[in-house]
Amino acid sequence: MSFTPLGLSSSLLKAVSALGYESPSPIQAQAIPVILSGKDVLAAAQTGTGKTAGFALPILQNLQAGQPARANQVRALILTPTRELAAQVEDNIRGFNQFLKLKTTVVFGGVGINPQMKRLRGGTDVLVATPGRLLDLYQQHAVKFEQLEVLVLDEADRMLDMGFIHDIKRILKVLPKKRQNLLFSATFSPTVTALGESIASNPVKITTARPNTTVAEVQQRLVNVDKSKKVSALTTLIKQQNWRQTLVFSRTKHGANRVATRLTNSGIPSAAIHGNKSQGARTRALSDFKDGKINVLVATDIAARGIDIAQLPIVVNLDLPNTAADYVHRIGRTGRAGATGEAWSLVSADELSQLKDIETLIQKLLPRETLAGFEPSQMLSETRLTAPKRPKKPKKPKGANSESF
């Protein structure tokens, strides 16, 4: 199937072709016609399946038919949880917008607010923003919503995980009631569903994958290694396997810094990316990683949420995440849009509980292996698959302003 039957304009079809897209992904094929029709949408799809194009293309087409944004006004608002994701989404939208005359802008914290205020003075058709910086701009009267036509909550599950619900509620209060609402998420958890149903009107629900499943194109490997030997084992793997572009997950910011330094000192150019880094440092590290100037990017879960790199070949879990769902999100950074990838986890005996949770969630036992020269002093105990735990039935929300989110 091509993009042509979906009802997109010739300008957007030309942009899609120029960007190398040949056929729509399942989420794109289902979401685009519904959004074009003006209906509200709650959509869940695995990471890397093209959710951004799924909402950006029909939004651009619908905006093209309306009146341009006036001073400080916004016509489409896209909220994202992290700076990196905001920048990535806006960059993608600019690609789709290349043959149109719509204005796009991105705003986020960690950088000066004055240049952002200046860009908003002339109005913008599409604004991609993180919640905190958007509220700052609104309080300074730099952004107005009288012309708002559509609201998108992107990565809604992560926004809730990161505690943005109160900021989201404050934003919702200042938006016009009459608007199209689109919520995109990797999962339909009870809290995500409750949020979506509280803001949307008779939404169309779209689900293209079972929740908390891993992409088939990702080969998952588990190396049993002592905790004290993990960084040395990682260094050996990178050199033995000749990995040129590797995303490594660390559970802590301090750990990410330490690992990046040790790898660099071992002759493997690396950088760390996490919330304590300045926005300039984070942007520079991500750019250097994409351009091949560094081979390894060591990231925490929050910072990595917005990393979208075409055909990223290798993801490594240096530490297993605290929650099993984060494992799915982590390894979803590779094997994107049908490409193949490898996800390696270096697991020590003290992480057995996290490993059991992961295997229960994905309903798959990860085969263990060892690395020559790094055989563990304490082997991981064997595990067995058990039925996934049923989530507790959520209490019925009291309304759009309920604190139960």
Short mmCIF file of C-alpha atoms in Angstrom, two decimals:
data_model
loop_
_atom_site.label_atom_id
_atom_site.label_comp_id
_atom_site.label_asym_id
_atom_site.label_seq_id
_atom_site.Cartn_x
_atom_site.Cartn_y
_atom_site.Cartn_z
CA MET A 1 0.00 0.00 0.00
CA SER A 2 1.23 3.51 -0.80
CA PHE A 3 0.41 6.82 0.92
CA THR A 4 -1.76 7.93 -2.02
CA PRO A 5 -5.07 6.32 -0.92
CA LEU A 6 -4.87 7.96 2.53
CA GLY A 7 -6.13 11.30 1.20
CA LEU A 8 -3.00 13.40 1.62
CA SER A 9 -2.35 16.40 -0.61
CA SER A 10 0.16 16.35 -3.46
CA SER A 11 2.55 18.59 -1.48
CA LEU A 12 2.60 16.17 1.44
CA LEU A 13 2.93 13.13 -0.85
CA LYS A 14 5.88 14.87 -2.50
CA ALA A 15 7.50 15.46 0.91
CA VAL A 16 6.88 11.86 1.99
CA SER A 17 8.53 10.62 -1.19
CA ALA A 18 11.47 13.02 -0.79
CA LEU A 19 12.04 11.67 2.72
CA GLY A 20 12.22 8.11 1.42
CA TYR A 21 8.90 6.80 2.74
CA GLU A 22 7.40 4.22 0.37
CA SER A 23 4.45 2.76 2.27
CA PRO A 24 2.69 3.74 5.51
CA SER A 25 3.21 1.81 8.72
CA PRO A 26 0.10 0.30 10.36
CA ILE A 27 -0.31 3.22 12.77
CA GLN A 28 0.01 5.71 9.90
CA ALA A 29 -2.45 3.85 7.69
CA GLN A 30 -5.05 3.77 10.46
CA ALA A 31 -4.51 7.19 12.06
CA ILE A 32 -4.11 9.50 9.05
CA PRO A 33 -7.63 9.13 7.54
CA VAL A 34 -9.27 9.43 10.98
CA ILE A 35 -7.34 12.58 11.91
CA LEU A 36 -8.04 14.09 8.49
CA SER A 37 -11.75 13.65 9.23
CA GLY A 38 -11.40 15.78 12.36
CA LYS A 39 -12.16 13.08 14.93
CA ASP A 40 -10.40 12.73 18.27
CA VAL A 41 -7.94 9.83 18.48
CA LEU A 42 -6.38 7.70 21.22
CA ALA A 43 -3.57 5.73 19.58
CA ALA A 44 -1.14 3.15 20.96
CA ALA A 45 1.75 1.73 18.96
CA GLN A 46 5.19 0.39 19.73
CA THR A 47 8.13 2.76 19.71
CA GLY A 48 9.67 3.15 16.26
CA THR A 49 6.52 2.55 14.22
CA GLY A 50 6.14 6.06 12.82
CA LYS A 51 3.72 7.68 15.27
CA THR A 52 5.01 11.20 14.50
CA ALA A 53 4.13 10.98 10.80
CA GLY A 54 0.83 9.42 11.82
CA PHE A 55 -0.33 12.66 13.42
CA ALA A 56 1.90 15.27 11.75
CA LEU A 57 0.87 14.62 8.14
CA PRO A 58 -2.89 14.98 8.63
CA ILE A 59 -2.42 17.95 10.98
CA LEU A 60 -0.37 19.81 8.37
CA GLN A 61 -2.97 19.09 5.70
CA ASN A 62 -5.85 20.32 7.88
CA LEU A 63 -3.95 23.47 8.86
CA GLN A 64 -3.11 24.25 5.24
CA ALA A 65 -6.80 24.79 4.55
CA GLY A 66 -7.27 27.34 7.37
CA GLN A 67 -6.23 30.88 8.25
CA PRO A 68 -2.55 31.58 9.11
CA ALA A 69 -1.65 32.11 12.77
CA ARG A 70 -1.87 35.67 14.04
CA ALA A 71 0.65 37.29 16.39
CA ASN A 72 1.58 34.97 19.29
CA GLN A 73 -1.17 32.54 18.29
CA VAL A 74 -0.77 28.77 17.92
CA ARG A 75 -2.96 26.57 15.70
CA ALA A 76 -1.60 23.12 16.59
CA LEU A 77 0.05 22.31 19.94
CA ILE A 78 2.13 19.17 20.40
CA LEU A 79 3.23 18.40 23.97
CA THR A 80 6.18 16.07 24.55
CA PRO A 81 7.89 14.94 27.77
CA THR A 82 11.54 15.75 26.96
CA ARG A 83 13.63 18.37 25.20
CA GLU A 84 15.20 15.81 22.87
CA LEU A 85 11.84 14.44 21.80
CA ALA A 86 10.48 17.95 21.23
CA ALA A 87 13.42 18.80 18.98
CA GLN A 88 13.12 15.49 17.13
CA VAL A 89 9.38 15.86 16.53
CA GLU A 90 9.73 19.42 15.24
CA ASP A 91 12.59 18.35 12.97
CA ASN A 92 10.39 15.60 11.51
CA ILE A 93 7.50 18.00 10.99
CA ARG A 94 9.76 20.46 9.15
CA GLY A 95 10.61 17.63 6.77
CA PHE A 96 6.94 16.95 6.05
CA ASN A 97 6.31 20.71 5.76
CA GLN A 98 9.05 21.34 3.16
CA PHE A 99 6.61 22.00 0.30
CA LEU A 100 4.06 23.91 2.38
CA LYS A 101 4.23 27.43 3.83
CA LEU A 102 3.26 26.66 7.43
CA LYS A 103 5.31 27.93 10.37
CA THR A 104 6.72 25.44 12.88
CA THR A 105 8.40 26.24 16.20
CA VAL A 106 9.85 24.22 19.08
CA VAL A 107 10.24 25.44 22.68
CA PHE A 108 11.72 23.70 25.73
CA GLY A 109 13.57 24.50 28.93
CA GLY A 110 17.30 24.50 29.57
CA VAL A 111 17.92 27.31 27.08
CA GLY A 112 17.17 31.03 27.04
CA ILE A 113 13.49 31.94 26.84
CA ASN A 114 13.89 35.31 25.05
CA PRO A 115 14.77 33.88 21.60
CA GLN A 116 11.74 31.60 21.88
CA MET A 117 9.49 34.54 22.77
CA LYS A 118 10.81 36.41 19.75
CA ARG A 119 10.05 33.49 17.40
CA LEU A 120 6.49 33.28 18.71
CA ARG A 121 5.68 36.96 18.12
CA GLY A 122 4.70 36.37 14.51
CA GLY A 123 2.52 33.39 15.45
CA THR A 124 3.13 29.76 14.56
CA ASP A 125 0.99 27.11 12.91
CA VAL A 126 2.60 24.19 14.76
CA LEU A 127 4.21 24.51 18.19
CA VAL A 128 6.07 21.57 19.72
CA ALA A 129 6.68 22.15 23.43
CA THR A 130 7.56 20.64 26.77
CA PRO A 131 4.92 21.41 29.41
CA GLY A 132 7.03 23.49 31.80
CA ARG A 133 8.44 25.86 29.20
CA LEU A 134 5.03 26.25 27.57
CA LEU A 135 3.55 27.41 30.88
CA ASP A 136 6.43 29.86 31.36
CA LEU A 137 5.74 31.35 27.93
CA TYR A 138 2.00 31.53 28.55
CA GLN A 139 2.51 33.32 31.86
CA GLN A 140 4.63 35.92 30.05
CA HIS A 141 1.89 36.35 27.40
CA ALA A 142 4.26 35.08 24.69
CA VAL A 143 1.85 32.42 23.47
CA LYS A 144 -1.93 32.53 22.99
CA PHE A 145 -4.45 29.84 22.09
CA GLU A 146 -7.53 31.58 20.65
CA GLN A 147 -6.73 30.03 17.24
CA LEU A 148 -5.88 26.58 18.55
CA GLU A 149 -7.40 23.83 16.40
CA VAL A 150 -5.67 20.66 17.59
CA LEU A 151 -3.86 19.36 20.69
CA VAL A 152 -1.48 16.39 20.61
CA LEU A 153 -0.17 14.61 23.72
CA ASP A 154 2.83 12.67 22.41
CA GLU A 155 4.39 9.87 24.49
CA ALA A 156 1.52 10.34 26.96
CA ASP A 157 2.59 7.37 29.06
CA ARG A 158 6.02 8.87 29.66
CA MET A 159 4.57 12.29 30.47
CA LEU A 160 2.50 10.69 33.21
CA ASP A 161 5.48 8.64 34.44
CA MET A 162 7.50 11.85 34.72
CA GLY A 163 4.84 13.60 36.79
CA PHE A 164 3.60 16.09 34.19
CA ILE A 165 -0.10 15.52 34.91
CA HIS A 166 -0.44 18.74 36.94
CA ASP A 167 1.23 20.81 34.21
CA ILE A 168 -1.00 19.15 31.61
CA LYS A 169 -4.11 20.02 33.62
CA ARG A 170 -2.99 23.65 33.91
CA ILE A 171 -2.45 23.79 30.14
CA LEU A 172 -5.84 22.20 29.40
CA LYS A 173 -7.60 24.90 31.44
CA VAL A 174 -6.33 27.68 29.15
CA LEU A 175 -7.07 25.94 25.83
CA PRO A 176 -10.31 26.47 23.91
CA LYS A 177 -12.86 23.73 24.57
CA LYS A 178 -13.55 23.26 20.87
CA ARG A 179 -10.50 21.51 19.44
CA GLN A 180 -9.36 18.18 18.04
CA ASN A 181 -7.57 16.01 20.63
CA LEU A 182 -4.97 13.40 19.72
CA LEU A 183 -3.23 11.22 22.30
CA PHE A 184 -0.36 8.99 21.20
CA SER A 185 1.31 6.53 23.55
CA ALA A 186 3.44 3.41 23.53
CA THR A 187 0.94 1.76 25.86
CA PHE A 188 -2.69 2.06 26.94
CA SER A 189 -2.23 1.87 30.70
CA PRO A 190 -5.26 2.60 32.89
CA THR A 191 -3.93 6.09 33.69
CA VAL A 192 -3.25 6.90 30.02
CA THR A 193 -6.72 5.68 29.06
CA ALA A 194 -8.32 7.73 31.85
CA LEU A 195 -6.46 10.87 30.76
CA GLY A 196 -7.37 10.36 27.11
CA GLU A 197 -11.04 9.77 27.80
CA SER A 198 -11.20 12.83 30.07
CA ILE A 199 -10.04 15.21 27.32
CA ALA A 200 -11.32 13.56 24.14
CA SER A 201 -14.83 13.52 22.71
CA ASN A 202 -15.96 10.13 21.38
CA PRO A 203 -12.37 9.24 20.46
CA VAL A 204 -11.44 6.62 17.91
CA LYS A 205 -9.14 4.09 19.59
CA ILE A 206 -6.31 2.73 17.48
CA THR A 207 -4.01 -0.04 18.68
CA THR A 208 -1.46 -1.64 16.36
CA ALA A 209 0.39 -3.85 18.84
CA ARG A 210 -0.19 -5.61 22.11
CA PRO A 211 1.00 -3.51 25.06
CA ASN A 212 4.45 -4.18 26.47
CA THR A 213 5.59 -6.45 23.66
CA THR A 214 9.03 -6.28 22.10
CA VAL A 215 9.63 -5.79 18.40
CA ALA A 216 10.31 -9.06 16.58
CA GLU A 217 13.18 -7.51 14.59
CA VAL A 218 15.20 -6.95 17.79
CA GLN A 219 17.50 -9.82 18.76
CA GLN A 220 17.64 -9.91 22.56
CA ARG A 221 20.79 -11.24 24.24
CA LEU A 222 21.63 -11.58 27.94
CA VAL A 223 25.21 -11.78 29.22
CA ASN A 224 25.62 -12.97 32.82
CA VAL A 225 28.47 -10.94 34.35
CA ASP A 226 29.48 -9.73 37.80
CA LYS A 227 28.39 -6.21 38.64
CA SER A 228 31.98 -5.04 39.19
CA LYS A 229 33.03 -6.26 35.73
CA LYS A 230 30.21 -4.74 33.67
CA VAL A 231 32.04 -1.72 32.25
CA SER A 232 35.10 -3.82 31.38
CA ALA A 233 32.85 -6.40 29.72
CA LEU A 234 31.07 -3.64 27.79
CA THR A 235 34.40 -2.27 26.58
CA THR A 236 35.45 -5.73 25.42
CA LEU A 237 32.13 -6.33 23.62
CA ILE A 238 32.32 -3.02 21.76
CA LYS A 239 35.84 -3.79 20.56
CA GLN A 240 35.25 -7.48 19.77
CA GLN A 241 31.97 -6.87 17.94
CA ASN A 242 33.32 -3.73 16.24
CA TRP A 243 30.24 -1.72 17.25
CA ARG A 244 30.31 1.76 15.72
CA GLN A 245 27.06 3.19 17.09
CA THR A 246 25.86 1.96 20.45
CA LEU A 247 23.28 3.37 22.85
CA VAL A 248 24.04 2.30 26.43
CA PHE A 249 21.51 2.66 29.25
CA SER A 250 22.63 3.49 32.77
CA ARG A 251 20.21 3.63 35.70
CA THR A 252 21.79 6.76 37.21
CA LYS A 253 23.22 10.08 35.99
CA HIS A 254 26.45 9.53 37.93
CA GLY A 255 26.78 6.07 36.41
CA ALA A 256 26.30 7.46 32.90
CA ASN A 257 29.11 9.97 33.44
CA ARG A 258 31.42 7.34 34.88
CA VAL A 259 30.81 4.85 32.05
CA ALA A 260 31.30 7.47 29.31
CA THR A 261 34.60 8.55 30.86
CA ARG A 262 35.89 4.99 31.19
CA LEU A 263 34.96 4.12 27.62
CA THR A 264 36.61 7.27 26.27
CA ASN A 265 39.75 6.50 28.26
CA SER A 266 39.74 3.03 26.69
CA GLY A 267 39.83 4.50 23.20
CA ILE A 268 36.09 4.42 22.52
CA PRO A 269 34.80 7.99 21.96
CA SER A 270 31.72 8.35 24.19
CA ALA A 271 29.46 10.93 25.80
CA ALA A 272 26.80 10.92 28.51
CA ILE A 273 23.33 12.41 28.20
CA HIS A 274 21.02 12.98 31.19
CA GLY A 275 18.95 15.59 32.98
CA ASN A 276 21.85 17.27 34.76
CA LYS A 277 23.58 18.09 31.48
CA SER A 278 22.96 21.51 29.96
CA GLN A 279 20.76 21.57 26.89
CA GLY A 280 23.76 22.59 24.79
CA ALA A 281 25.75 19.60 26.00
CA ARG A 282 22.83 17.23 25.39
CA THR A 283 22.22 18.56 21.88
CA ARG A 284 25.92 18.41 21.04
CA ALA A 285 26.29 14.84 22.33
CA LEU A 286 23.28 13.63 20.35
CA SER A 287 24.50 15.39 17.19
CA ASP A 288 28.00 13.92 17.56
CA PHE A 289 26.48 10.46 18.05
CA LYS A 290 24.32 10.73 14.94
CA ASP A 291 27.26 12.06 12.91
CA GLY A 292 29.60 9.28 14.05
CA LYS A 293 31.99 11.57 15.94
CA ILE A 294 31.41 9.46 19.03
CA ASN A 295 30.69 5.73 19.04
CA VAL A 296 28.77 5.39 22.29
CA LEU A 297 26.03 7.45 23.89
CA VAL A 298 25.41 6.59 27.55
CA ALA A 299 21.94 7.69 28.59
CA THR A 300 19.44 7.55 31.41
CA ASP A 301 15.87 6.52 30.61
CA ILE A 302 14.39 10.03 30.67
CA ALA A 303 17.07 11.58 28.45
CA ALA A 304 16.87 8.74 25.94
CA ARG A 305 13.13 9.06 25.41
CA GLY A 306 13.56 11.51 22.54
CA ILE A 307 16.43 9.74 20.81
CA ASP A 308 15.23 8.74 17.36
CA ILE A 309 18.07 7.46 15.19
CA ALA A 310 17.38 5.70 11.94
CA GLN A 311 18.69 2.13 11.94
CA LEU A 312 20.39 2.34 15.35
CA PRO A 313 22.01 -1.11 15.43
CA ILE A 314 22.86 -1.75 19.10
CA VAL A 315 21.26 -1.01 22.46
CA VAL A 316 22.94 -2.16 25.67
CA ASN A 317 21.35 -2.35 29.11
CA LEU A 318 24.35 -1.86 31.40
CA ASP A 319 21.86 -1.90 34.28
CA LEU A 320 18.42 -3.43 34.07
CA PRO A 321 15.74 -0.75 34.53
CA ASN A 322 13.68 -0.45 37.69
CA THR A 323 10.47 -1.21 35.81
CA ALA A 324 9.92 -3.91 33.22
CA ALA A 325 8.03 -1.55 30.90
CA ASP A 326 11.16 0.60 30.64
CA TYR A 327 13.00 -2.42 29.23
CA VAL A 328 10.52 -2.48 26.35
CA HIS A 329 10.99 1.25 25.77
CA ARG A 330 14.78 0.95 25.92
CA ILE A 331 15.22 -1.83 23.40
CA GLY A 332 12.60 -0.16 21.21
CA ARG A 333 15.25 2.42 20.29
CA THR A 334 16.62 -0.21 17.86
CA GLY A 335 14.73 -2.36 15.34
CA ARG A 336 12.71 0.69 14.32
CA ALA A 337 10.47 0.94 11.26
CA GLY A 338 11.19 -2.63 10.20
CA ALA A 339 14.99 -2.45 10.55
CA THR A 340 16.84 -5.12 12.50
CA GLY A 341 18.74 -4.49 15.70
CA GLU A 342 20.36 -6.09 18.72
CA ALA A 343 19.60 -5.48 22.40
CA TRP A 344 22.24 -6.71 24.86
CA SER A 345 21.69 -6.80 28.62
CA LEU A 346 24.62 -7.23 31.03
CA VAL A 347 22.95 -8.82 34.03
CA SER A 348 24.43 -9.61 37.44
CA ALA A 349 22.99 -11.99 40.04
CA ASP A 350 21.59 -9.14 42.15
CA GLU A 351 19.29 -8.16 39.24
CA LEU A 352 17.37 -11.45 39.22
CA SER A 353 14.17 -9.80 40.45
CA GLN A 354 14.18 -7.20 37.63
CA LEU A 355 14.94 -9.95 35.11
CA LYS A 356 11.96 -12.02 36.28
CA ASP A 357 9.69 -8.98 35.95
CA ILE A 358 10.93 -8.33 32.40
CA GLU A 359 10.50 -11.94 31.28
CA THR A 360 7.01 -12.03 32.81
CA LEU A 361 6.02 -8.83 31.03
CA ILE A 362 7.32 -9.80 27.58
CA GLN A 363 6.40 -13.48 28.10
CA LYS A 364 9.78 -14.66 26.90
CA LEU A 365 12.77 -16.23 28.66
CA LEU A 366 16.00 -14.49 27.68
CA PRO A 367 18.72 -17.10 26.94
CA ARG A 368 21.81 -16.61 29.10
CA GLU A 369 25.37 -16.54 27.83
CA THR A 370 28.75 -15.58 29.22
CA LEU A 371 31.64 -13.58 27.80
CA ALA A 372 35.05 -15.25 27.68
CA GLY A 373 37.24 -13.79 30.40
CA PHE A 374 34.24 -12.41 32.31
CA GLU A 375 32.64 -15.58 33.63
CA PRO A 376 30.62 -14.56 36.72
CA SER A 377 31.54 -15.67 40.21
CA GLN A 378 27.83 -15.93 40.97
CA MET A 379 25.62 -17.31 38.22
CA LEU A 380 22.08 -16.10 37.64
CA SER A 381 19.47 -18.50 38.95
CA GLU A 382 17.20 -20.13 36.41
CA THR A 383 13.83 -18.50 35.82
CA ARG A 384 10.46 -19.77 34.67
CA LEU A 385 7.72 -17.99 32.80
CA THR A 386 4.69 -17.07 34.85
CA ALA A 387 1.47 -15.45 33.74
CA PRO A 388 1.69 -11.65 33.70
CA LYS A 389 0.12 -9.95 36.69
CA ARG A 390 -3.25 -8.42 36.01
CA PRO A 391 -3.26 -4.70 36.74
CA LYS A 392 -5.63 -3.57 39.45
CA LYS A 393 -8.83 -2.15 38.06
CA PRO A 394 -8.47 1.63 38.23
CA LYS A 395 -10.92 3.69 40.18
CA LYS A 396 -13.34 5.57 38.00
CA PRO A 397 -12.00 9.12 37.58
CA LYS A 398 -14.09 11.87 39.14
CA GLY A 399 -13.69 14.10 36.08
CA ALA A 400 -11.18 15.97 33.97
CA ASN A 401 -9.68 17.63 37.05
CA SER A 402 -9.43 14.45 39.11
CA GLU A 403 -6.14 13.90 40.93
CA SER A 404 -6.38 10.15 40.28
CA PHE A 405 -4.18 10.54 37.21
#
